[in-house]
PDB file of C-alpha atoms in Angstrom:
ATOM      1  CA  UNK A  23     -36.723  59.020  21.961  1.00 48.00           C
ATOM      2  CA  UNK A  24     -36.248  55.473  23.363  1.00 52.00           C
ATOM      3  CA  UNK A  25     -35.705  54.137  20.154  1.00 52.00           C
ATOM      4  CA  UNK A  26     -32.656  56.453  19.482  1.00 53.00           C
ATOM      5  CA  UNK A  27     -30.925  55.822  22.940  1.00 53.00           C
ATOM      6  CA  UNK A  28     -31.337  52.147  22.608  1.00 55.00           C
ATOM      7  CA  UNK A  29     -29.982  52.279  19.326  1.00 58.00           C
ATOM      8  CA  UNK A  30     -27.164  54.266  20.307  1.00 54.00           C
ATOM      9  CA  UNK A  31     -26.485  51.801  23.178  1.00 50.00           C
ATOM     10  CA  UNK A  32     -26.162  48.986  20.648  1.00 52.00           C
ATOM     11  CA  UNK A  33     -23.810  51.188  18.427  1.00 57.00           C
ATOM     12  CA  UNK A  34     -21.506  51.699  21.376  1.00 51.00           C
ATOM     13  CA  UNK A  35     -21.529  48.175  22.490  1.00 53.00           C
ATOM     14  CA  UNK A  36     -20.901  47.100  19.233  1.00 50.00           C
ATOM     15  CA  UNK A  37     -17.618  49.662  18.464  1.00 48.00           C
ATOM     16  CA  UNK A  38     -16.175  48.778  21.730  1.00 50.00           C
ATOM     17  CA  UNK A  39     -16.466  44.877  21.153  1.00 48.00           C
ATOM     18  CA  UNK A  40     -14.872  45.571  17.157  1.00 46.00           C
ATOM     19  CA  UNK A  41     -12.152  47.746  19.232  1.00 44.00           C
ATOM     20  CA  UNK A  42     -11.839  45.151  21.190  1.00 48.00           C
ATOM     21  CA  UNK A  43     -11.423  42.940  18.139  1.00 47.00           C
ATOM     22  CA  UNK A  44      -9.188  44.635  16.554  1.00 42.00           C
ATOM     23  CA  UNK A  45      -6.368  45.379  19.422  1.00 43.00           C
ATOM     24  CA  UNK A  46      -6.917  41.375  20.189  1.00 45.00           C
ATOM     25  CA  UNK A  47      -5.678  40.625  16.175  1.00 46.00           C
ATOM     26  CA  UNK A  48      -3.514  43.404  16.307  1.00 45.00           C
ATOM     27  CA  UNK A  49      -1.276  41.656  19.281  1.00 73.00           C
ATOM     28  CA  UNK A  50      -0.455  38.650  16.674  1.00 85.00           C
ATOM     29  CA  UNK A  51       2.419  40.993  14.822  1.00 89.00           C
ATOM     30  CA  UNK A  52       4.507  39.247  11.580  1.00 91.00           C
ATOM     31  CA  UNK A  53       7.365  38.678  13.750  1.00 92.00           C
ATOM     32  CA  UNK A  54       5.182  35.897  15.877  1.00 93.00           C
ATOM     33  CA  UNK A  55       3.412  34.896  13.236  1.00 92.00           C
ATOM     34  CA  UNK A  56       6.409  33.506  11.280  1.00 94.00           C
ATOM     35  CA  UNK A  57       7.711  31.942  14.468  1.00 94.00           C
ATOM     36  CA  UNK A  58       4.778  30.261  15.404  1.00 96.00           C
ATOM     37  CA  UNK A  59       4.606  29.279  11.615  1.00 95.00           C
ATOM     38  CA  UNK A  60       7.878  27.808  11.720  1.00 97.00           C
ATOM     39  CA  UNK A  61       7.102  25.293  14.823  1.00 97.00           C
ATOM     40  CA  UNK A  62       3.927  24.411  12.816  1.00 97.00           C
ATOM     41  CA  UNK A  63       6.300  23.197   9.856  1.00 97.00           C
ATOM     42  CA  UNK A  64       7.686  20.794  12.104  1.00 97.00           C
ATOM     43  CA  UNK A  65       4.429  18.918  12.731  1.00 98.00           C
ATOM     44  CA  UNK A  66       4.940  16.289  10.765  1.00 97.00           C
ATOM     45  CA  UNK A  67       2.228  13.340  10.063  1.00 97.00           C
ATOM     46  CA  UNK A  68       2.793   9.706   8.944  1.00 97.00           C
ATOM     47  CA  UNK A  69       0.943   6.330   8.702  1.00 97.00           C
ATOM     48  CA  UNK A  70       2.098   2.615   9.012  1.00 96.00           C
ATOM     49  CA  UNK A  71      -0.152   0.239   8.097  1.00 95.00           C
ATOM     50  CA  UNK A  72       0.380  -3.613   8.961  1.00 93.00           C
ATOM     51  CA  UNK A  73      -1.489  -7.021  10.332  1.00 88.00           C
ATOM     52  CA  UNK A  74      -1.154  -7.954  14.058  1.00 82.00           C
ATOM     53  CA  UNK A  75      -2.303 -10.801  16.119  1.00 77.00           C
ATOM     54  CA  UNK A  76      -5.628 -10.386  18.044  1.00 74.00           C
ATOM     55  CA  UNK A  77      -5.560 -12.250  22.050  1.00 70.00           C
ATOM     56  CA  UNK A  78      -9.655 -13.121  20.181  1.00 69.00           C
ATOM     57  CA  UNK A  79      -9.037 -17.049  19.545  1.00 64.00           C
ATOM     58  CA  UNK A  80     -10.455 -18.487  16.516  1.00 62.00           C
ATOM     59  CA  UNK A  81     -11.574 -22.301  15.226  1.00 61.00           C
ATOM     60  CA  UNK A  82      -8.558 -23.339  13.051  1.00 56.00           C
ATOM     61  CA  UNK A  83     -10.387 -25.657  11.224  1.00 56.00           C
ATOM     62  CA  UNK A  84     -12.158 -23.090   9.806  1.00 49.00           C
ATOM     63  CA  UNK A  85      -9.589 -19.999   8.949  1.00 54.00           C
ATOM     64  CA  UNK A  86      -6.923 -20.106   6.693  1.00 57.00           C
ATOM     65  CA  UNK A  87      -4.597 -18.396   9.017  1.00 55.00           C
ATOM     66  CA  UNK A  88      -0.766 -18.217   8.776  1.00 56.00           C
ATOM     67  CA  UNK A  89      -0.167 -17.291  12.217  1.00 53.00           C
ATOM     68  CA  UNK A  90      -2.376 -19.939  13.959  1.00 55.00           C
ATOM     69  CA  UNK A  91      -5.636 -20.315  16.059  1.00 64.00           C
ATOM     70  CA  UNK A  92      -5.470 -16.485  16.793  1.00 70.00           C
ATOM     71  CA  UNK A  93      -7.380 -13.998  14.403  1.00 75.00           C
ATOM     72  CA  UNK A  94      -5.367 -11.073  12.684  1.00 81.00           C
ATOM     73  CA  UNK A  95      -6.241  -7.323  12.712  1.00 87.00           C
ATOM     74  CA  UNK A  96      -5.068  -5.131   9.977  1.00 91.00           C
ATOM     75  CA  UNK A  97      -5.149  -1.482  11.134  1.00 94.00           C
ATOM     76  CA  UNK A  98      -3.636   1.599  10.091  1.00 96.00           C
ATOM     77  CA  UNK A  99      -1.768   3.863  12.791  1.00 96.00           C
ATOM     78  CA  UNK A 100      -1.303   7.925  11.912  1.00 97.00           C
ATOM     79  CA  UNK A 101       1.159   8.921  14.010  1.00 98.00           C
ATOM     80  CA  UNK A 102       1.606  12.791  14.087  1.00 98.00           C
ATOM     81  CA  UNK A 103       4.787  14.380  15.562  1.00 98.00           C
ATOM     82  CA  UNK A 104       6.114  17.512  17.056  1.00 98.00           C
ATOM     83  CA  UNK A 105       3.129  19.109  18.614  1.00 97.00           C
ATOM     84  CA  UNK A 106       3.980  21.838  21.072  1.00 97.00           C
ATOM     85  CA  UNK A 107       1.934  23.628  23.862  1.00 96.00           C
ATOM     86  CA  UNK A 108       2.138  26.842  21.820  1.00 96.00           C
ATOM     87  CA  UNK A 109      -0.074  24.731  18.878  1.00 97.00           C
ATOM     88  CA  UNK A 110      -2.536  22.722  18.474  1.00 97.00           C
ATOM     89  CA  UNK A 111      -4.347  20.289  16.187  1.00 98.00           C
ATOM     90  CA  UNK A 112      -7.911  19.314  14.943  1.00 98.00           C
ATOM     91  CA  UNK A 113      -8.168  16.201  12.862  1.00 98.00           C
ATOM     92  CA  UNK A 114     -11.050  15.584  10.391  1.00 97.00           C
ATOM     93  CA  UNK A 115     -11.489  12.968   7.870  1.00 96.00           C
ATOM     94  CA  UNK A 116     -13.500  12.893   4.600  1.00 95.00           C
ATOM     95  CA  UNK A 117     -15.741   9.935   6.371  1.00 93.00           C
ATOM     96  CA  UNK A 118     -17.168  11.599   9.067  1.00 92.00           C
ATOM     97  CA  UNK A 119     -18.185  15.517   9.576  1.00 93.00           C
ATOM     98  CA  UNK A 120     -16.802  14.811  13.079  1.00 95.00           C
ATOM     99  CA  UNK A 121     -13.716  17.126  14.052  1.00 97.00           C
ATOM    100  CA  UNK A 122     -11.384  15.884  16.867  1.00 97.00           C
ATOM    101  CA  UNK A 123      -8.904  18.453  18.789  1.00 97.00           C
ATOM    102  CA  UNK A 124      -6.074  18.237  20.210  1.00 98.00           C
ATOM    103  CA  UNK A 125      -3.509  20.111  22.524  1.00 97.00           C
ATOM    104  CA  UNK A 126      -0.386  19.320  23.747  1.00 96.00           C
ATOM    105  CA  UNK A 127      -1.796  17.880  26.723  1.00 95.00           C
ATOM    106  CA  UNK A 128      -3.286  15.344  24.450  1.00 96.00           C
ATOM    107  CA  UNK A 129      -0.500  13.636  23.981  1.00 96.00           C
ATOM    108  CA  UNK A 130       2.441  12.046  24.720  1.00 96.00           C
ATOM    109  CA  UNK A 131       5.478  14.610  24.714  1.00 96.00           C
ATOM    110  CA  UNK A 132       4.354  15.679  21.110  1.00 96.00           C
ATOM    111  CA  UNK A 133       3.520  12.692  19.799  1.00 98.00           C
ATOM    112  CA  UNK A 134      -0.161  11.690  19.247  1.00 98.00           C
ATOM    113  CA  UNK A 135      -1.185   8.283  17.800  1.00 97.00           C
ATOM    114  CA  UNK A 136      -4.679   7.611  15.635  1.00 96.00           C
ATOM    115  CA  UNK A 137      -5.442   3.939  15.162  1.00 94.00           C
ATOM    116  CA  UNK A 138      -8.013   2.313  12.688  1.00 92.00           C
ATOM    117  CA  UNK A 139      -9.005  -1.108  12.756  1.00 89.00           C
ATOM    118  CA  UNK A 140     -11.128  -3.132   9.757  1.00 84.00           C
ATOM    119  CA  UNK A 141      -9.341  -1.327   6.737  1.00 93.00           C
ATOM    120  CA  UNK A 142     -12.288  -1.681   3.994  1.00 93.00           C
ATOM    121  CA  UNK A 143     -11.902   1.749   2.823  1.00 95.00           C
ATOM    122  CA  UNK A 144      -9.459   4.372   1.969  1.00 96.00           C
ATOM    123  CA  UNK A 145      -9.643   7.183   4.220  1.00 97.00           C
ATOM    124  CA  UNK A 146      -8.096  11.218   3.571  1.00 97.00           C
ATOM    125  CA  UNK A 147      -7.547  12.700   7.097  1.00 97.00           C
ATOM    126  CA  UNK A 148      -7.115  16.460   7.038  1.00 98.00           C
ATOM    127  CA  UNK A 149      -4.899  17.576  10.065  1.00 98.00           C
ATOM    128  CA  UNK A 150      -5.533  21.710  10.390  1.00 98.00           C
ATOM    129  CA  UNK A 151      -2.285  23.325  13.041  1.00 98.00           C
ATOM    130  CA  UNK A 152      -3.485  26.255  14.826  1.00 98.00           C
ATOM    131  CA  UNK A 153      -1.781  28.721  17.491  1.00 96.00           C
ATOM    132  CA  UNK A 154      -2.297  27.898  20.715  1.00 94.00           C
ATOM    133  CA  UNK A 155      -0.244  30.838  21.533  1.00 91.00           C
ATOM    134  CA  UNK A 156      -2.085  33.740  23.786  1.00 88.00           C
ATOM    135  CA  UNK A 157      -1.401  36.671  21.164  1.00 88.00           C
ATOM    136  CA  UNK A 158      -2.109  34.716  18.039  1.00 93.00           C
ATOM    137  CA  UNK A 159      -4.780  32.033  19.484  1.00 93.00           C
ATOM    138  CA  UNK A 160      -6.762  30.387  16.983  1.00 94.00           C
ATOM    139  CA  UNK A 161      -5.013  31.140  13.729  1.00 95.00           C
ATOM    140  CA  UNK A 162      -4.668  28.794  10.939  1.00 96.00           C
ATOM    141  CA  UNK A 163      -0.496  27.689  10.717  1.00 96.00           C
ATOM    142  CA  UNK A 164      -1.001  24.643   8.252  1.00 96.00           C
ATOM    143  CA  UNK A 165      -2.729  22.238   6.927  1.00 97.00           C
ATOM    144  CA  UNK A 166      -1.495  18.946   6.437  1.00 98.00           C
ATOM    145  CA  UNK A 167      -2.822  15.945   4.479  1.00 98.00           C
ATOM    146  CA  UNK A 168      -2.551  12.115   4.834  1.00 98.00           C
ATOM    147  CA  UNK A 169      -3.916   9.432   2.916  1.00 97.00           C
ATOM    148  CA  UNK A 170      -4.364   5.859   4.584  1.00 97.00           C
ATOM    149  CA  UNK A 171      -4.882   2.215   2.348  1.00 97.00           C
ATOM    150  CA  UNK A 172      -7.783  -0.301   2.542  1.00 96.00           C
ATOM    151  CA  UNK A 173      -6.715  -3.923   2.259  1.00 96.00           C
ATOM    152  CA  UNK A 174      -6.584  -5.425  -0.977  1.00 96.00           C
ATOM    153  CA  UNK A 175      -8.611  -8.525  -1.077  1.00 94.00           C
ATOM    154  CA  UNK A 176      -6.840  -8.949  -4.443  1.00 95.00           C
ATOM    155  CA  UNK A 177      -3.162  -9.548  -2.758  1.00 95.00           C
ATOM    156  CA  UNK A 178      -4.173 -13.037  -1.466  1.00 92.00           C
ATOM    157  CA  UNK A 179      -4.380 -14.661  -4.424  1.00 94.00           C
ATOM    158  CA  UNK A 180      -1.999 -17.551  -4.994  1.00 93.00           C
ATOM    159  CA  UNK A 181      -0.129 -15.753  -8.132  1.00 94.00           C
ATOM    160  CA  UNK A 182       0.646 -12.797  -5.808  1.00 95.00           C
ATOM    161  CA  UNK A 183       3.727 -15.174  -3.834  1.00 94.00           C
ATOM    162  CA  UNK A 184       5.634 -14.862  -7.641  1.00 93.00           C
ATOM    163  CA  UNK A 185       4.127 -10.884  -8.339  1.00 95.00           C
ATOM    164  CA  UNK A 186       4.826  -8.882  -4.928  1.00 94.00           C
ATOM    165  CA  UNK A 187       5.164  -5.882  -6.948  1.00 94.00           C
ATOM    166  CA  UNK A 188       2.517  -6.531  -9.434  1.00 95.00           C
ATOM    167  CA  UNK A 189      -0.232  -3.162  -8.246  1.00 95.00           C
ATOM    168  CA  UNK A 190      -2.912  -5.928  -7.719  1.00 96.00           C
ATOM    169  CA  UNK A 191      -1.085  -8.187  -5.681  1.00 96.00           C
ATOM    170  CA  UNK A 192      -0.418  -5.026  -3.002  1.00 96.00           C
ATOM    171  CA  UNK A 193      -1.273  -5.240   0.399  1.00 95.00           C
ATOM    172  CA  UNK A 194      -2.268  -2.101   1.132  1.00 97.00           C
ATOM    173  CA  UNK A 195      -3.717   0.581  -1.686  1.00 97.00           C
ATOM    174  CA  UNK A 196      -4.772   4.186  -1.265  1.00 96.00           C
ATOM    175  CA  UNK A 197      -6.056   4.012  -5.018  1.00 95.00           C
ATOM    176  CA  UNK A 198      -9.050   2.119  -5.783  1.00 95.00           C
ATOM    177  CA  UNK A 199      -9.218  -0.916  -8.447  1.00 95.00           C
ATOM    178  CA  UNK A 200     -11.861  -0.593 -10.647  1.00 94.00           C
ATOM    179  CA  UNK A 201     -10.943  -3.269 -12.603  1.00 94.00           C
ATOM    180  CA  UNK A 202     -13.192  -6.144 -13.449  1.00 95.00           C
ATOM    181  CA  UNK A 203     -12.195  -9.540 -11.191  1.00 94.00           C
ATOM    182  CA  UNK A 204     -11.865 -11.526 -14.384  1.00 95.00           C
ATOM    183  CA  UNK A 205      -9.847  -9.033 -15.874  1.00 96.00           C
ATOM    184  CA  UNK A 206      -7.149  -8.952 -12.608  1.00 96.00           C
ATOM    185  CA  UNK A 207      -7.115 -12.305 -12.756  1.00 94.00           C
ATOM    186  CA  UNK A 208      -5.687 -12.962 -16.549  1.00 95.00           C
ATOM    187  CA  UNK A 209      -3.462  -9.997 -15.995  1.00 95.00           C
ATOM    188  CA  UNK A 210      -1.730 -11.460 -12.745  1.00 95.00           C
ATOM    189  CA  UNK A 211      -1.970 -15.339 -15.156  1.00 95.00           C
ATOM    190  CA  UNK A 212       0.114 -13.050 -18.255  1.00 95.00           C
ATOM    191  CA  UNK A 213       2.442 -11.750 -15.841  1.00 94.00           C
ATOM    192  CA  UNK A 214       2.909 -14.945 -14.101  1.00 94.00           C
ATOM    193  CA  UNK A 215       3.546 -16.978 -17.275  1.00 94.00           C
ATOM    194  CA  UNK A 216       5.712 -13.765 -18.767  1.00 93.00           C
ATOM    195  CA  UNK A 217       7.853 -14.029 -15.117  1.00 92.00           C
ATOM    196  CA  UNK A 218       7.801 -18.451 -15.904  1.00 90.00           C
ATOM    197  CA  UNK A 219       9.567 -17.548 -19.235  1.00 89.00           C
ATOM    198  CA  UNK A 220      11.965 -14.947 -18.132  1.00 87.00           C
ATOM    199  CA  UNK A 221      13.070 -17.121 -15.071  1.00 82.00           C
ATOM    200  CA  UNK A 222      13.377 -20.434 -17.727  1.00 82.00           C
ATOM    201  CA  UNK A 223      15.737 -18.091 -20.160  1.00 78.00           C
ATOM    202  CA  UNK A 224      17.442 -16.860 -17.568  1.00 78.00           C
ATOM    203  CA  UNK A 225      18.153 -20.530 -16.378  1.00 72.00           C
ATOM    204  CA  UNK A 226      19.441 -21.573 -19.817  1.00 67.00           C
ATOM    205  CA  UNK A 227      21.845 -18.336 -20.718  1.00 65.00           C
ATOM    206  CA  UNK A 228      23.620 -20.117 -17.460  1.00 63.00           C
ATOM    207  CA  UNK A 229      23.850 -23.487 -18.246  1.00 57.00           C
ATOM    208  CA  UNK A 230      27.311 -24.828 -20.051  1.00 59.00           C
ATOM    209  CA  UNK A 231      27.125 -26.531 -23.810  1.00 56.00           C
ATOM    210  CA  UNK A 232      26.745 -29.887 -21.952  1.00 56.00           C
ATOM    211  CA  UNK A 233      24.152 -28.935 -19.563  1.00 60.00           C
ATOM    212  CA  UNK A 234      22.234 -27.550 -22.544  1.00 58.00           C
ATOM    213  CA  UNK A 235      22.413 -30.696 -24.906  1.00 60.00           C
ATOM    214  CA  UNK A 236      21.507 -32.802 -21.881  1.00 68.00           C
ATOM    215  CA  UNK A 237      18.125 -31.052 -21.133  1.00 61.00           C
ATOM    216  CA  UNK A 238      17.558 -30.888 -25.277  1.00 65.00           C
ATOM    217  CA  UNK A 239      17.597 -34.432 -25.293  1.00 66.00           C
ATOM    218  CA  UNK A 240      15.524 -34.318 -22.162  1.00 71.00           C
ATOM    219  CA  UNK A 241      12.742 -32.466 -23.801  1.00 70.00           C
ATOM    220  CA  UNK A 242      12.534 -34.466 -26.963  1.00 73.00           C
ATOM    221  CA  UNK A 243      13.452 -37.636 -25.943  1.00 72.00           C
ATOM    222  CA  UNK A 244      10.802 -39.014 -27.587  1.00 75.00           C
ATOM    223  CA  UNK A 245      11.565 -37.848 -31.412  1.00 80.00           C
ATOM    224  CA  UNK A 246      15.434 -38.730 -30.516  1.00 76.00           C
ATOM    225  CA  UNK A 247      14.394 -42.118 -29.724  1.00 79.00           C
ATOM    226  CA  UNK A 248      12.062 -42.720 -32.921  1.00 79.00           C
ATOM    227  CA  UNK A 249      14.474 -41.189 -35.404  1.00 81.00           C
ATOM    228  CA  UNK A 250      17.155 -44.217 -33.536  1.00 84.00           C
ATOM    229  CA  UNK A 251      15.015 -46.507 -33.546  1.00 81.00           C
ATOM    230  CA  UNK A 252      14.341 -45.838 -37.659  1.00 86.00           C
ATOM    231  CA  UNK A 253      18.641 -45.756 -38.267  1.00 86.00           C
ATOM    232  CA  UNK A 254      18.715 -48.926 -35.948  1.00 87.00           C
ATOM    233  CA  UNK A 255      16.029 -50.384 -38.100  1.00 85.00           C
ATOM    234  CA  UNK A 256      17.376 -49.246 -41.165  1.00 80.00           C
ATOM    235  CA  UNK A 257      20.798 -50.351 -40.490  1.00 77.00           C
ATOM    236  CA  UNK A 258      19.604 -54.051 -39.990  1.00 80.00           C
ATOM    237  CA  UNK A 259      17.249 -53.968 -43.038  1.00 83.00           C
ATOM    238  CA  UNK A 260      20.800 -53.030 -44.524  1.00 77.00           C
ATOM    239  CA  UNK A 261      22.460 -55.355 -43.399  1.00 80.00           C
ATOM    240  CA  UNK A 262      20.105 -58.087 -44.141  1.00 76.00           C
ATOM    241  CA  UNK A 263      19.921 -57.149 -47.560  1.00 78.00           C
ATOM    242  CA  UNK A 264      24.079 -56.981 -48.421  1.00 73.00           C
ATOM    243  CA  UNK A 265      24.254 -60.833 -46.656  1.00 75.00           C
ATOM    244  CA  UNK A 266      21.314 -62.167 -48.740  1.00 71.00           C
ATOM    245  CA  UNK A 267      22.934 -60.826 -52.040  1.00 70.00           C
ATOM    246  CA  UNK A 268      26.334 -62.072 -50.877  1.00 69.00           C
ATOM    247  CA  UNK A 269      24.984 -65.507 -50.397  1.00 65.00           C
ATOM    248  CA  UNK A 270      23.466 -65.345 -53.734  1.00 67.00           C
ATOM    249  CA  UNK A 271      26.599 -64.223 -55.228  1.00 62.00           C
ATOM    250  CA  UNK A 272      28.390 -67.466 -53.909  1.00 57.00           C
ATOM    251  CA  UNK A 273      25.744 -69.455 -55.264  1.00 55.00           C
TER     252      UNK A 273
END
């Protein structure tokens, strides 16, 4: 007898808390859904990354720094806009099974700012939108997703000043190279020597009929020179001859 009434009790408590349930998802009607749906399209998510200067000094003797004696910080900021106190946000990345929320009161008037330092790694942040709205609390709005670069060790090689658009000579990369280092290198040293001969063409198709026989001479001056020196020679040897048999003539 026990056994049936406590088993009723749990049936009842459990119909009232699926009523309960229901009425509470039955509050979120299509009409707020597809508002609240529509300020979730307006979240918008972006990244910027760049190098700054650090206020850490460093020995200048022993850093081959542009900027001076101060060390440089590449980071990555994701800035994500347009968050609302009817949503809010959780933030995960595909690094880390950690899951950061945010509300509105998280930010700063909507706008909420994620920095990484020490890019050696590309990173794929998941940003999940969510109603923050009393009927519709905890429902899933959007789900938005945003890629940020590593640095590319690759970009500070001296042929990179002629190839900024070369893939390998990139600062920043959200794709990995898999490429073999020797391989990168004689790629960037064909491009580089293809970019030489386009420039040197280019040069020439510009230059008048003067400025052209000039630099031919220029660039065989040598072979010019022998083949004058050979008429010069050949003109005295000539001339040599024709007054010897002249002289034996009048003999």
């Amino acid at each position: 007898m026990m056994k049936k009434i406590i088993s009723g009790c749990l049936i009842f408590l459990f119909c009232i808390l699926l009523c309960q349930r229901v009425n509470a998802a039955s509050t979120c009607d299509y009409s707020e859904q597809v508002r609240l749906q529509n300020i979730a399209s307006n979240v918008k998510a972006s990244y910027e990354a760049n190098v700054r200067e650090t206020d850490e000094f460093a020995d200048i003797d022993s850093i081959n720094d542009p900027n001076g004696a101060y060390i440089i910080e590449r980071y990555v900021d994701l800035t994500i806009l347009n968050i609302t106190e009817e949503i809010y946000i959780t933030v995960e990345t595909n690094k880390s099974t950690e899951v950061q929320t945010y509300h509105y009161g998280d930010t700063n008037q909507g706008m909420l700012r994620i920095s990484k330092e020490n890019l050696d790694e590309i990173v794929e942040y998941k940003i999940l939108v969510y109603s923050d709205h009393e009927q519709c609390r905890g429902d899933l709005l959007r789900t938005i997703t945003v890629v940020t670069p590593k640095y590319n060790e690759y970009s500070e090689y001296g042929y990179c000043d002629s190839l900024p658009n070369l893939f390998y000579c990139q600062q920043f990369i959200t794709t990995e190279i898999t490429t073999n280092p020797v391989d990168i290198q004689m790629e960037m040293n064909r491009q580089y020597e293809a970019l030489q001969k386009k420039e040197e063409e280019t040069k020439n198709e510009s230059l008048s009929f003067w400025e052209k026989l000039g630099n031919f001479f220029k660039e065989h001056v040598f072979i010019i020179s022998v083949v004058i020196g050979i008429i010069i020679i050949a003109g005295v040897t000539a001339t040599v001859i024709a007054i010897k048999k002249r002289r034996s003539r009048v003999l």
